[in-house]
Coordinates of C-alpha atoms and ligand atoms in Angstrom, one line a residue:
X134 CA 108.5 164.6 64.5
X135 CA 106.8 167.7 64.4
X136 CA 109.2 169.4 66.6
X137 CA 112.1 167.8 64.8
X138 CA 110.8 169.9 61.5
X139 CA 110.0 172.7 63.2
X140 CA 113.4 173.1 64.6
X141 CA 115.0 172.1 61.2
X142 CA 113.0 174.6 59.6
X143 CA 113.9 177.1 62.0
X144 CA 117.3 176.5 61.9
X145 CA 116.8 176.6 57.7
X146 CA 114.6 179.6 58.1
X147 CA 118.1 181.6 60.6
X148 CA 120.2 180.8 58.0
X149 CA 118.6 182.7 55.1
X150 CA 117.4 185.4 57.3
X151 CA 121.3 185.4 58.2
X152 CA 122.2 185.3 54.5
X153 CA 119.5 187.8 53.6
X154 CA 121.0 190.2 55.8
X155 CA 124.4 190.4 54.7
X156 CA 122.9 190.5 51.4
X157 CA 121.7 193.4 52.3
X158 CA 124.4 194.8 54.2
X159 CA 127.4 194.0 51.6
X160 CA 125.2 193.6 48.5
X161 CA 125.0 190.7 45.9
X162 CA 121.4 189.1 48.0
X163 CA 121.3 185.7 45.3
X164 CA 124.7 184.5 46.4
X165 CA 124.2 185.4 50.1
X166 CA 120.9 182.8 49.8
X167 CA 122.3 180.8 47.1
X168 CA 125.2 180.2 48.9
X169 CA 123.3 179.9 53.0
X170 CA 121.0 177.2 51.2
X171 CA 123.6 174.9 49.6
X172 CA 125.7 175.0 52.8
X173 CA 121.9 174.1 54.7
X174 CA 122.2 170.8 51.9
X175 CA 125.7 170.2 52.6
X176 CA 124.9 170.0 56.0
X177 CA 122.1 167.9 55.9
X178 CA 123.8 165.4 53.5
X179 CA 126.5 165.1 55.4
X180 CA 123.2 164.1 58.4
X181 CA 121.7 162.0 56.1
X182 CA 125.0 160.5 55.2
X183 CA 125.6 159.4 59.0
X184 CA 122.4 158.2 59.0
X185 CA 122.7 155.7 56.5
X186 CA 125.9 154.7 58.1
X187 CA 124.1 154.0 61.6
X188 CA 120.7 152.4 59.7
X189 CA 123.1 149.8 58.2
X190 CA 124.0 148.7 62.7
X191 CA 120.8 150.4 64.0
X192 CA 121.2 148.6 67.0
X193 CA 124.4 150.7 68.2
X194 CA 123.3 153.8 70.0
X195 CA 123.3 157.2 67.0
X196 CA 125.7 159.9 67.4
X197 CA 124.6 163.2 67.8
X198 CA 122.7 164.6 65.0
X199 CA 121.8 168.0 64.0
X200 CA 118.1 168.6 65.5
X201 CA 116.4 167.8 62.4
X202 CA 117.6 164.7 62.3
X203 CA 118.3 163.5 66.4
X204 CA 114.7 163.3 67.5
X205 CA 113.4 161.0 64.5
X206 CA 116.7 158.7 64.6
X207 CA 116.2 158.8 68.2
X208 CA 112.9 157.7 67.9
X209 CA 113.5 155.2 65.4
X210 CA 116.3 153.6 68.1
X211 CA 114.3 153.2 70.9
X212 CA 111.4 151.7 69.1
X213 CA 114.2 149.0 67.0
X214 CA 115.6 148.8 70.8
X215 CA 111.6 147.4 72.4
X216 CA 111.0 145.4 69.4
X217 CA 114.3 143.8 69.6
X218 CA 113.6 143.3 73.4
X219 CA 110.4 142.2 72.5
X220 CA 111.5 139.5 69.9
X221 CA 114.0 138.3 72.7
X222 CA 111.4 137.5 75.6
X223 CA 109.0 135.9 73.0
X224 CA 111.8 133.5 71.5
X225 CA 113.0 132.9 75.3
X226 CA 108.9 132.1 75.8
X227 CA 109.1 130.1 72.7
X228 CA 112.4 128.2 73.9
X229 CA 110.4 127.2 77.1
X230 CA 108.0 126.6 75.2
X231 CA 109.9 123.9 73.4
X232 CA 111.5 122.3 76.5
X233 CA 108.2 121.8 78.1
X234 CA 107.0 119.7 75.0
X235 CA 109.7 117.7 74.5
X236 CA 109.8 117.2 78.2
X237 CA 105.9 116.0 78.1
X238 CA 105.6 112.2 78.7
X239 CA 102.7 112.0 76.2
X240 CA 103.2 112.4 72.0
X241 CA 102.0 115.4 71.0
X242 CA 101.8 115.9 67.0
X243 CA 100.8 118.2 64.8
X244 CA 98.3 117.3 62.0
X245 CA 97.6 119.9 58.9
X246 CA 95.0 120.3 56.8
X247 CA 96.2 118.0 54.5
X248 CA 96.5 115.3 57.7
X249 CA 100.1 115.7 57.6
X250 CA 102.6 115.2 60.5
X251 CA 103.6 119.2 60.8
X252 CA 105.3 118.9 64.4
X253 CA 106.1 116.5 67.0
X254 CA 107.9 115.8 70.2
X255 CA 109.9 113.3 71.6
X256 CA 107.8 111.2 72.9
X257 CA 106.1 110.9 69.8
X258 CA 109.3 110.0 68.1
X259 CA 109.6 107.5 71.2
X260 CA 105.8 106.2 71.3
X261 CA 104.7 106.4 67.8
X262 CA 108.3 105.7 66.2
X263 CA 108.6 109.5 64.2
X264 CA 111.6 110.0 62.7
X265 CA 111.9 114.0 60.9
X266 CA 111.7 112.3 57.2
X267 CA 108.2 111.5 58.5
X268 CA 107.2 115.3 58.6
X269 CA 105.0 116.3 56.1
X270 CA 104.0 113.0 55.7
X271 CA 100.7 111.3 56.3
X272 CA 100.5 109.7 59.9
X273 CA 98.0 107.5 58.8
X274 CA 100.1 106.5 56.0
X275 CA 103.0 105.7 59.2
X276 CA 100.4 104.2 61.2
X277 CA 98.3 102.2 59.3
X278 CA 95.5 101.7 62.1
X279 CA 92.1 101.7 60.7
X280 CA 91.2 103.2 64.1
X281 CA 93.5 106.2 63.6
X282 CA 91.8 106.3 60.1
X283 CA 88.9 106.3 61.9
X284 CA 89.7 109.0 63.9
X285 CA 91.6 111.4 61.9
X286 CA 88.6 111.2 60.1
X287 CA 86.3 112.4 63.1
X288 CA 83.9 108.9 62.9
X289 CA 85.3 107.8 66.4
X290 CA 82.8 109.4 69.3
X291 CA 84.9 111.4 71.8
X292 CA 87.7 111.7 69.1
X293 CA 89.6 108.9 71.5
X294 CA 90.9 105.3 70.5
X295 CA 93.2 102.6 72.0
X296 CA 95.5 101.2 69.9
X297 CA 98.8 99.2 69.7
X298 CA 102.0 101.1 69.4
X299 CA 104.2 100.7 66.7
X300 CA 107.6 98.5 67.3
X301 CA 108.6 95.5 69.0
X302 CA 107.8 96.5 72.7
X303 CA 103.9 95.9 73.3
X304 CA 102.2 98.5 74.4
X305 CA 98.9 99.8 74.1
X306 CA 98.0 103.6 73.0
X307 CA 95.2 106.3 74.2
X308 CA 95.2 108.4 71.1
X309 CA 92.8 111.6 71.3
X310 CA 92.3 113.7 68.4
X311 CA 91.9 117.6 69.9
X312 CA 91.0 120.8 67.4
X313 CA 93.8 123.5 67.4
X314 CA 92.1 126.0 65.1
X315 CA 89.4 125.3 61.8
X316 CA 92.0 123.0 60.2
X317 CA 94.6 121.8 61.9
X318 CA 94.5 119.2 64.9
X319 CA 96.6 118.1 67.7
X320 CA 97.2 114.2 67.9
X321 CA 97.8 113.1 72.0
X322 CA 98.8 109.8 72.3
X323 CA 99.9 108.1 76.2
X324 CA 101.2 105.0 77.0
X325 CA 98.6 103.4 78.7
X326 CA 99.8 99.9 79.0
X327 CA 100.6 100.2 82.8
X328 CA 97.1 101.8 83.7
X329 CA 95.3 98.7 81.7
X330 CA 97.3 96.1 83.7
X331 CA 96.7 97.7 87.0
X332 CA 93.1 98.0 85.9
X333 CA 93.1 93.9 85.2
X334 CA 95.2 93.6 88.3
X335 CA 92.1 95.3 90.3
X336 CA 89.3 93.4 88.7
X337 CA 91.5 90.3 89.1
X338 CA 91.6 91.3 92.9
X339 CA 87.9 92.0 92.9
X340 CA 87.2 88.3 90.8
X341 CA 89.2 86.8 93.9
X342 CA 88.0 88.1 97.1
X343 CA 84.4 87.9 95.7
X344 CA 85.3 84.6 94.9
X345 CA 87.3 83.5 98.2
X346 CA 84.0 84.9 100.2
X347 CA 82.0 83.1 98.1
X348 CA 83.0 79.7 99.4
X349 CA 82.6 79.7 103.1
X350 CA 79.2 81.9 103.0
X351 CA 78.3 79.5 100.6
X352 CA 79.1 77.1 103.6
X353 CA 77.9 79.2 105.9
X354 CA 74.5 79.3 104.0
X355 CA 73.7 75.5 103.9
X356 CA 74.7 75.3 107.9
X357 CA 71.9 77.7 108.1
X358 CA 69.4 76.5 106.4
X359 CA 69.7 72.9 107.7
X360 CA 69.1 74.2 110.7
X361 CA 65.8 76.3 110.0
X362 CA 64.6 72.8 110.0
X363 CA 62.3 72.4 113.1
X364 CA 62.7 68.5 113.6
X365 CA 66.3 68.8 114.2
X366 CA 67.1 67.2 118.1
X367 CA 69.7 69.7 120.0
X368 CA 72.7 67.3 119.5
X369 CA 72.2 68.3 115.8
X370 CA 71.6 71.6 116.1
X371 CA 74.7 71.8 117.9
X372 CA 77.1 70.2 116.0
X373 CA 76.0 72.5 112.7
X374 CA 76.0 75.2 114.7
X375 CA 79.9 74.2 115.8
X376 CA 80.8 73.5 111.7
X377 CA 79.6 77.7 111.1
X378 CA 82.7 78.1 113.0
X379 CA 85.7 77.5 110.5
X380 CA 83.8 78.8 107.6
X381 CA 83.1 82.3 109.7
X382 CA 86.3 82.0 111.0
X383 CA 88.0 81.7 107.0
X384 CA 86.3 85.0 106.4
X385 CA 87.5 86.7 109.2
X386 CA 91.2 85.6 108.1
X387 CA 90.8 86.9 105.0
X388 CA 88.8 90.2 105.7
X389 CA 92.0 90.6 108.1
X390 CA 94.0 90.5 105.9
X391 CA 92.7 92.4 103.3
X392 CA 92.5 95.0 105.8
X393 CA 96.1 94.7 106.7
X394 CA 97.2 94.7 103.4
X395 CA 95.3 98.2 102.5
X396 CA 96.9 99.6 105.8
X397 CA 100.3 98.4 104.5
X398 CA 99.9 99.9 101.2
X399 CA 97.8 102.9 102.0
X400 CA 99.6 104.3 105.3
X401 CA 103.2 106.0 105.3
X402 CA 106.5 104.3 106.4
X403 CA 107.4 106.0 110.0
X404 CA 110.9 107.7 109.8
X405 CA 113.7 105.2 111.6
X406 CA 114.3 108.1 114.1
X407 CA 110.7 107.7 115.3
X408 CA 110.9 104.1 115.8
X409 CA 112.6 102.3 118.9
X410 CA 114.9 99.0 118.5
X411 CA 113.1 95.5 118.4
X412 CA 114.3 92.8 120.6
X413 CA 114.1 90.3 117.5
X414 CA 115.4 87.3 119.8
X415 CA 112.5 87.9 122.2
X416 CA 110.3 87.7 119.4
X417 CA 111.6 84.7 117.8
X418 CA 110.6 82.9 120.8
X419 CA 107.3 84.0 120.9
X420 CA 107.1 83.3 117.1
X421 CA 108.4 79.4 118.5
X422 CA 105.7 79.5 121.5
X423 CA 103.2 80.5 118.9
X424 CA 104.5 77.7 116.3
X425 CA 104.4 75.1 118.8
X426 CA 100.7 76.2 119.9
X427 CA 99.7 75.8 115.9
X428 CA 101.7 72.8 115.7
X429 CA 100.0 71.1 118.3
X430 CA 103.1 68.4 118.8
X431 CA 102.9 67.8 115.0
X432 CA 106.5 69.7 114.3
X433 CA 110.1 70.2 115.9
X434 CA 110.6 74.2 116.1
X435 CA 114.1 75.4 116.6
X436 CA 115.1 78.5 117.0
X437 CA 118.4 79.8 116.6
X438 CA 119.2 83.3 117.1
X439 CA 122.0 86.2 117.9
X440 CA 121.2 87.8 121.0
X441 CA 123.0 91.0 120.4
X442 CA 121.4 91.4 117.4
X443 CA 118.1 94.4 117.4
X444 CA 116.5 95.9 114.4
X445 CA 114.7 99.3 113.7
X446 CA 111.2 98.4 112.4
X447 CA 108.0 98.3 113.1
X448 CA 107.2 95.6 115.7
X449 CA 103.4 94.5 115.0
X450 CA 103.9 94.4 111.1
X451 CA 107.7 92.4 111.1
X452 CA 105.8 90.0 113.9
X453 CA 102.5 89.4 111.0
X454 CA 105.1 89.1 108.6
X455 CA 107.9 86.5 110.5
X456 CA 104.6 84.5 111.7
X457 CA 102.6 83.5 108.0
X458 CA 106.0 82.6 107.3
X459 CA 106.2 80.2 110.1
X460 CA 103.0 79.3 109.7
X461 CA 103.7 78.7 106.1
X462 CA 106.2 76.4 107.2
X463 CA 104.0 74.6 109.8
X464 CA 101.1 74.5 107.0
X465 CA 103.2 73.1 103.9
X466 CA 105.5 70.2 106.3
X467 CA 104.4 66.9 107.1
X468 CA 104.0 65.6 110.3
X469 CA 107.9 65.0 112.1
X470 CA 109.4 68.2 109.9
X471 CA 111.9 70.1 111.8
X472 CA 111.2 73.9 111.3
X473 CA 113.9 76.2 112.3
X474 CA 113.6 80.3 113.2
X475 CA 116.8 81.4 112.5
X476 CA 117.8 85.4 113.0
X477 CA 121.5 86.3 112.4
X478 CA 124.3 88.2 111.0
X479 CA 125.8 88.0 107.0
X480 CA 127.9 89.9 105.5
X481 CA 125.4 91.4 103.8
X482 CA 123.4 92.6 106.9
X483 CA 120.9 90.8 109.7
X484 CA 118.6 87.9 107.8
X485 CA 115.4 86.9 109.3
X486 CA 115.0 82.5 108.0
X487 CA 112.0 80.2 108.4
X488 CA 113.2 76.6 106.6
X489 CA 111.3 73.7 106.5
X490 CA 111.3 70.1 105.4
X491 CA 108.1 70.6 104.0
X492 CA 106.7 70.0 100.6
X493 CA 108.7 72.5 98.4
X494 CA 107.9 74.3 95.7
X495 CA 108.5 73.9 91.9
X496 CA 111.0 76.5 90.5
X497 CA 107.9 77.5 87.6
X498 CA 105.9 79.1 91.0
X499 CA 108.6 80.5 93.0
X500 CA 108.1 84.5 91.2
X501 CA 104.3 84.1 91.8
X502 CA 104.0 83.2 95.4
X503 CA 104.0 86.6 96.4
X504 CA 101.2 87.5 93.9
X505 CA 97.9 88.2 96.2
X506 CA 95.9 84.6 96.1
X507 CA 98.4 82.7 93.8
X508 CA 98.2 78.9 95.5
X509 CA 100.6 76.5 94.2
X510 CA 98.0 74.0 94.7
X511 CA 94.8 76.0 95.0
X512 CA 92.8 72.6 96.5
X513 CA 95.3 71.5 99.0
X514 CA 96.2 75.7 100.1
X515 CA 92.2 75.5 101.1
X516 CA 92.1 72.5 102.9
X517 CA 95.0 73.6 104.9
X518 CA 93.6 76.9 105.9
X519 CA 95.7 79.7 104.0
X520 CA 93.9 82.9 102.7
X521 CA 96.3 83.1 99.6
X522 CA 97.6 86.5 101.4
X523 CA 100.6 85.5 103.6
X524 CA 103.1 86.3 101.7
X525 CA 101.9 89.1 99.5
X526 CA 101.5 90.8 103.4
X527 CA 105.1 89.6 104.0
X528 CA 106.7 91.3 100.5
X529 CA 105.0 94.9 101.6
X530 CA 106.4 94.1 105.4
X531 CA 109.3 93.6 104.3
X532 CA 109.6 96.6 101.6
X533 CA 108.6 99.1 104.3
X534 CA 111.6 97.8 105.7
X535 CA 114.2 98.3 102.5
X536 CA 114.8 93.9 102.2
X537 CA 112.8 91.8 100.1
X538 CA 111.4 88.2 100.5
X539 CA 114.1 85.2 99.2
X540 CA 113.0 82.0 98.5
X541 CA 114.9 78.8 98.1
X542 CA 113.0 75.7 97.5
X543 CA 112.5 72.5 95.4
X544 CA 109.7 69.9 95.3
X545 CA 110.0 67.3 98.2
X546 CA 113.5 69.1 99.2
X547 CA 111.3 71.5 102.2
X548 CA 112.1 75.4 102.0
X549 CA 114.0 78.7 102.9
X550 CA 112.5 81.3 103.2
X551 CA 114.5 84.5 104.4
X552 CA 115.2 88.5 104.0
X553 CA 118.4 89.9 104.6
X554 CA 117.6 94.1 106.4
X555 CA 120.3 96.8 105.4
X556 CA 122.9 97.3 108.0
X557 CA 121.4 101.3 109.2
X558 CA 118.9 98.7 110.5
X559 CA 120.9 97.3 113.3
X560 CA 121.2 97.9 117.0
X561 CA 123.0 96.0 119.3
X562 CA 120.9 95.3 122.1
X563 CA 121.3 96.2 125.9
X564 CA 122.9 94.1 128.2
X565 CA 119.9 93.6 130.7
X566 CA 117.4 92.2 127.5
X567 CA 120.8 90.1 126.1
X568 CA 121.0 88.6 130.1
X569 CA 117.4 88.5 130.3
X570 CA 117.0 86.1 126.8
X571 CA 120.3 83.9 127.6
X572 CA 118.7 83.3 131.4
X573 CA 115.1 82.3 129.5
X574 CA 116.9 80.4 126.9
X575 CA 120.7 78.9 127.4
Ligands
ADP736 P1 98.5 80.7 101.6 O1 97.6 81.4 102.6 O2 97.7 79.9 100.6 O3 99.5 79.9 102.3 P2 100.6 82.4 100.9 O4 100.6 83.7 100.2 O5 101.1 82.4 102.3 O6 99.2 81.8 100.8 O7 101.5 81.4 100.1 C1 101.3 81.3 98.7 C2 101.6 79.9 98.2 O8 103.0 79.6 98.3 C3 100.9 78.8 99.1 O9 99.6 78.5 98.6 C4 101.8 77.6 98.9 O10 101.5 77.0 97.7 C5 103.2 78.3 98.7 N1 104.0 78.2 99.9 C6 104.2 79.2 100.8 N2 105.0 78.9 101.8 C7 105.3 77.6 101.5 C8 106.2 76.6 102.2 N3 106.8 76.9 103.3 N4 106.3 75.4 101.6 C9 105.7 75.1 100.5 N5 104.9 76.0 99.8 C10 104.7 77.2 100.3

């Protein structure tokens, strides 16, 4: 700026030494000055002139100026230029700003001093039903929670409540109260409906396994003590010592699987590249072999199955799942039912069957059977030896391998169970294992 006057003044300061000159020179001084200043103030009104015309669209880069006038509208351009660049990047900031907040899951709204609704996102429009004729209204006067009263009002320890959302749908609310600045807050509110059923779900879980334990140690227990008693002849002692066996042996069903459960749940599906073809007709006959062994004579198992047919899986946990089905069916049928093992093509893709002739189950149980200890008939489940597990391990099997469990049944009528695997499963299996099953099997 400095420089910018000095030159100006300089420049002024030439043109009345110029003036003063040819004042000298060729006489009459006054006019010679009078007439180098007013062409100076012609000349800079013209400047200021084309100032004003750029100040009106400073953002257009000034024409040239006189040096008086250059550096300072120069100046003033390049610092209107980094504000303006500076406005940009802070409303970009600002814009992402925005998306991120209406992208957060959780309601986010803005209470001021007055404890009115100032800002809010979508899901607080979606959670808490706000609608923009609610803003700089009372949420509490929306809400009507004595809980949120409670806690807009800072009486709630930890500033966090649990509430019911507003609307039709039930839901259940973590609302937090969090300090912005001295007086305004910031209301968070999550759905938390999912989070408090899995949480029932686990102490459910917990209830029940404490609970299955419970009965055969109980068992397990009064063996023991009877036979602390020293009078006891060895006949005795041996017979209680043979009845520890079925209540030890209950636990160890269900500890296995618990434990196979977890694994299910907890460890990664393998990719199908990694896994090689299962010869499913070979393993329907050991799934028979196996039947007939639990059976004892009791049952007719048939097995009917497409030798071609091969599936990508996972061997051990499609055996564990195709076997509590069977056993299922061996465990739920009367004495003379015919079980059949079927494993064969639809149009729809491969589809693993167990049916039975068995007891059947009423259509008011069929979506629960899967559900981790859910008995039909709790009393009669015991007696016949289940852990309340089988087919909660089948529906994981079978979801680690894309097809779920189908159930057709009716009380008296016997069952089908079955699971129909995507197509990608398939392989067509080699000659030699075809030749081999048809020889073992015609
Ligand atoms: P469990 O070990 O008690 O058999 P599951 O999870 O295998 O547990 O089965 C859950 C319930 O489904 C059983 O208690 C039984 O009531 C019913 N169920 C399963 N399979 C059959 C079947 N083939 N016939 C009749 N009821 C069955």
């Amino acid at each position: 700026m400095s420089i910018a006057l000095t030159n100006g003044l300089i420049g002024l300061l030439q043109l009345l030494t110029a003036a003063a000159l040819l004042g000298w020179l060729l006489g009459g001084l006054p006019w010679w000055l009078l007439l180098a200043l007013s062409s100076w103030l012609i000349l800079q009104s013209v400047e200021f002139h084309r100032f004003w015309r750029w100040a009106r669209k400073p953002l257009s880069r000034p024409a040239n100026h006189s040096a008086l006038w250059q550096t300072p509208t120069d100046h003033l351009y390049r610092t209107l230029q980094q504000s303006r660049e500076r406005s940009k990047s802070l409303l970009e900031r600002l814009d992402r700003m925005r998306v991120i907040n209406q992208a957060l899951p959780d309601a986010a709204v803005l209470i001021n001093p007055a404890g009115q609704i100032e800002l809010y996102n979508d899901a607080a429009a979606r959670l808490l039903e706000l609608r923009p004729e609610n803003l700089r209204r009372s949420l509490v006067g929306h809400l009507r929670h004595p809980q949120l009263i409670a806690l807009l009002e800072g009486k709630v320890p930890e500033n966090l409540v649990e509430l019911p959302a507003p609307g039709p749908i039930e839901r259940r609310l973590e609302v937090r109260r969090i300090r912005i600045d001295k007086d305004n807050w910031l209301i968070l509110a999550r759905d938390v409906t999912q989070l408090n059923r899995l949480l029932t779900m686990r102490q459910d879980f917990v209830a029940n396994v404490s609970h299955e334990l419970r009965t055969p140690l109980t068992v397990i227990i009064g063996y023991l003590e009877a036979l602390e008693d020293q009078s006891l002849d060895q006949d005795t002692v041996q017979q209680l010592v043979q009845k520890l066996s079925s209540p030890a042996h209950r636990m160890k069903a269900l500890v296995d699987d618990l434990l196979l459960l977890t694994r299910l749940e907890s460890s990664p599906v393998p990719v199908i590249s990694d896994l090689d073809p299962i010869n499913v007709p070979v393993m329907l006959r050991q799934l028979a072999s196996e039947a007939e062994q639990l059976s004892n004579g009791r049952h007719e198992i048939l097995v009917e199955a497409d030798n071609e047919l091969g599936l990508i899986g996972i061997e051990t946990e499609l055996h564990s799942a195709f076997i509590n089905l069977v056993t299922n069916a061996i465990r739920y049928s009367p004495n003379g039912g015919r079980i059949w093992i079927r494993w064969y093509r639809t149009g729809r893709g491969p589809c693993f069957e167990v049916q039975d002739e068995g007891v059947g189950i009423a259509p008011e149980h069929l979506s629960r059977i899967t559900e981790r200890f859910y008995r039909v008939d709790l009393g009669a489940a015991r007696v016949r030896g289940g852990t309340g597990l089988g087919l909660a391990i089948v529906k994981h099997v079978l979801k680690r391998h894309d097809a779920t469990l189908q159930v057709q049944s009716s009380p008296g009528a016997g069952s089908r169970f079955y699971s129909i695997f995507p197509d990608f499963r398939i392989r067509r299996l080699p000659t030699t294992a075809r030749q081999a099953i048809n020889r073992d099997n015609p």
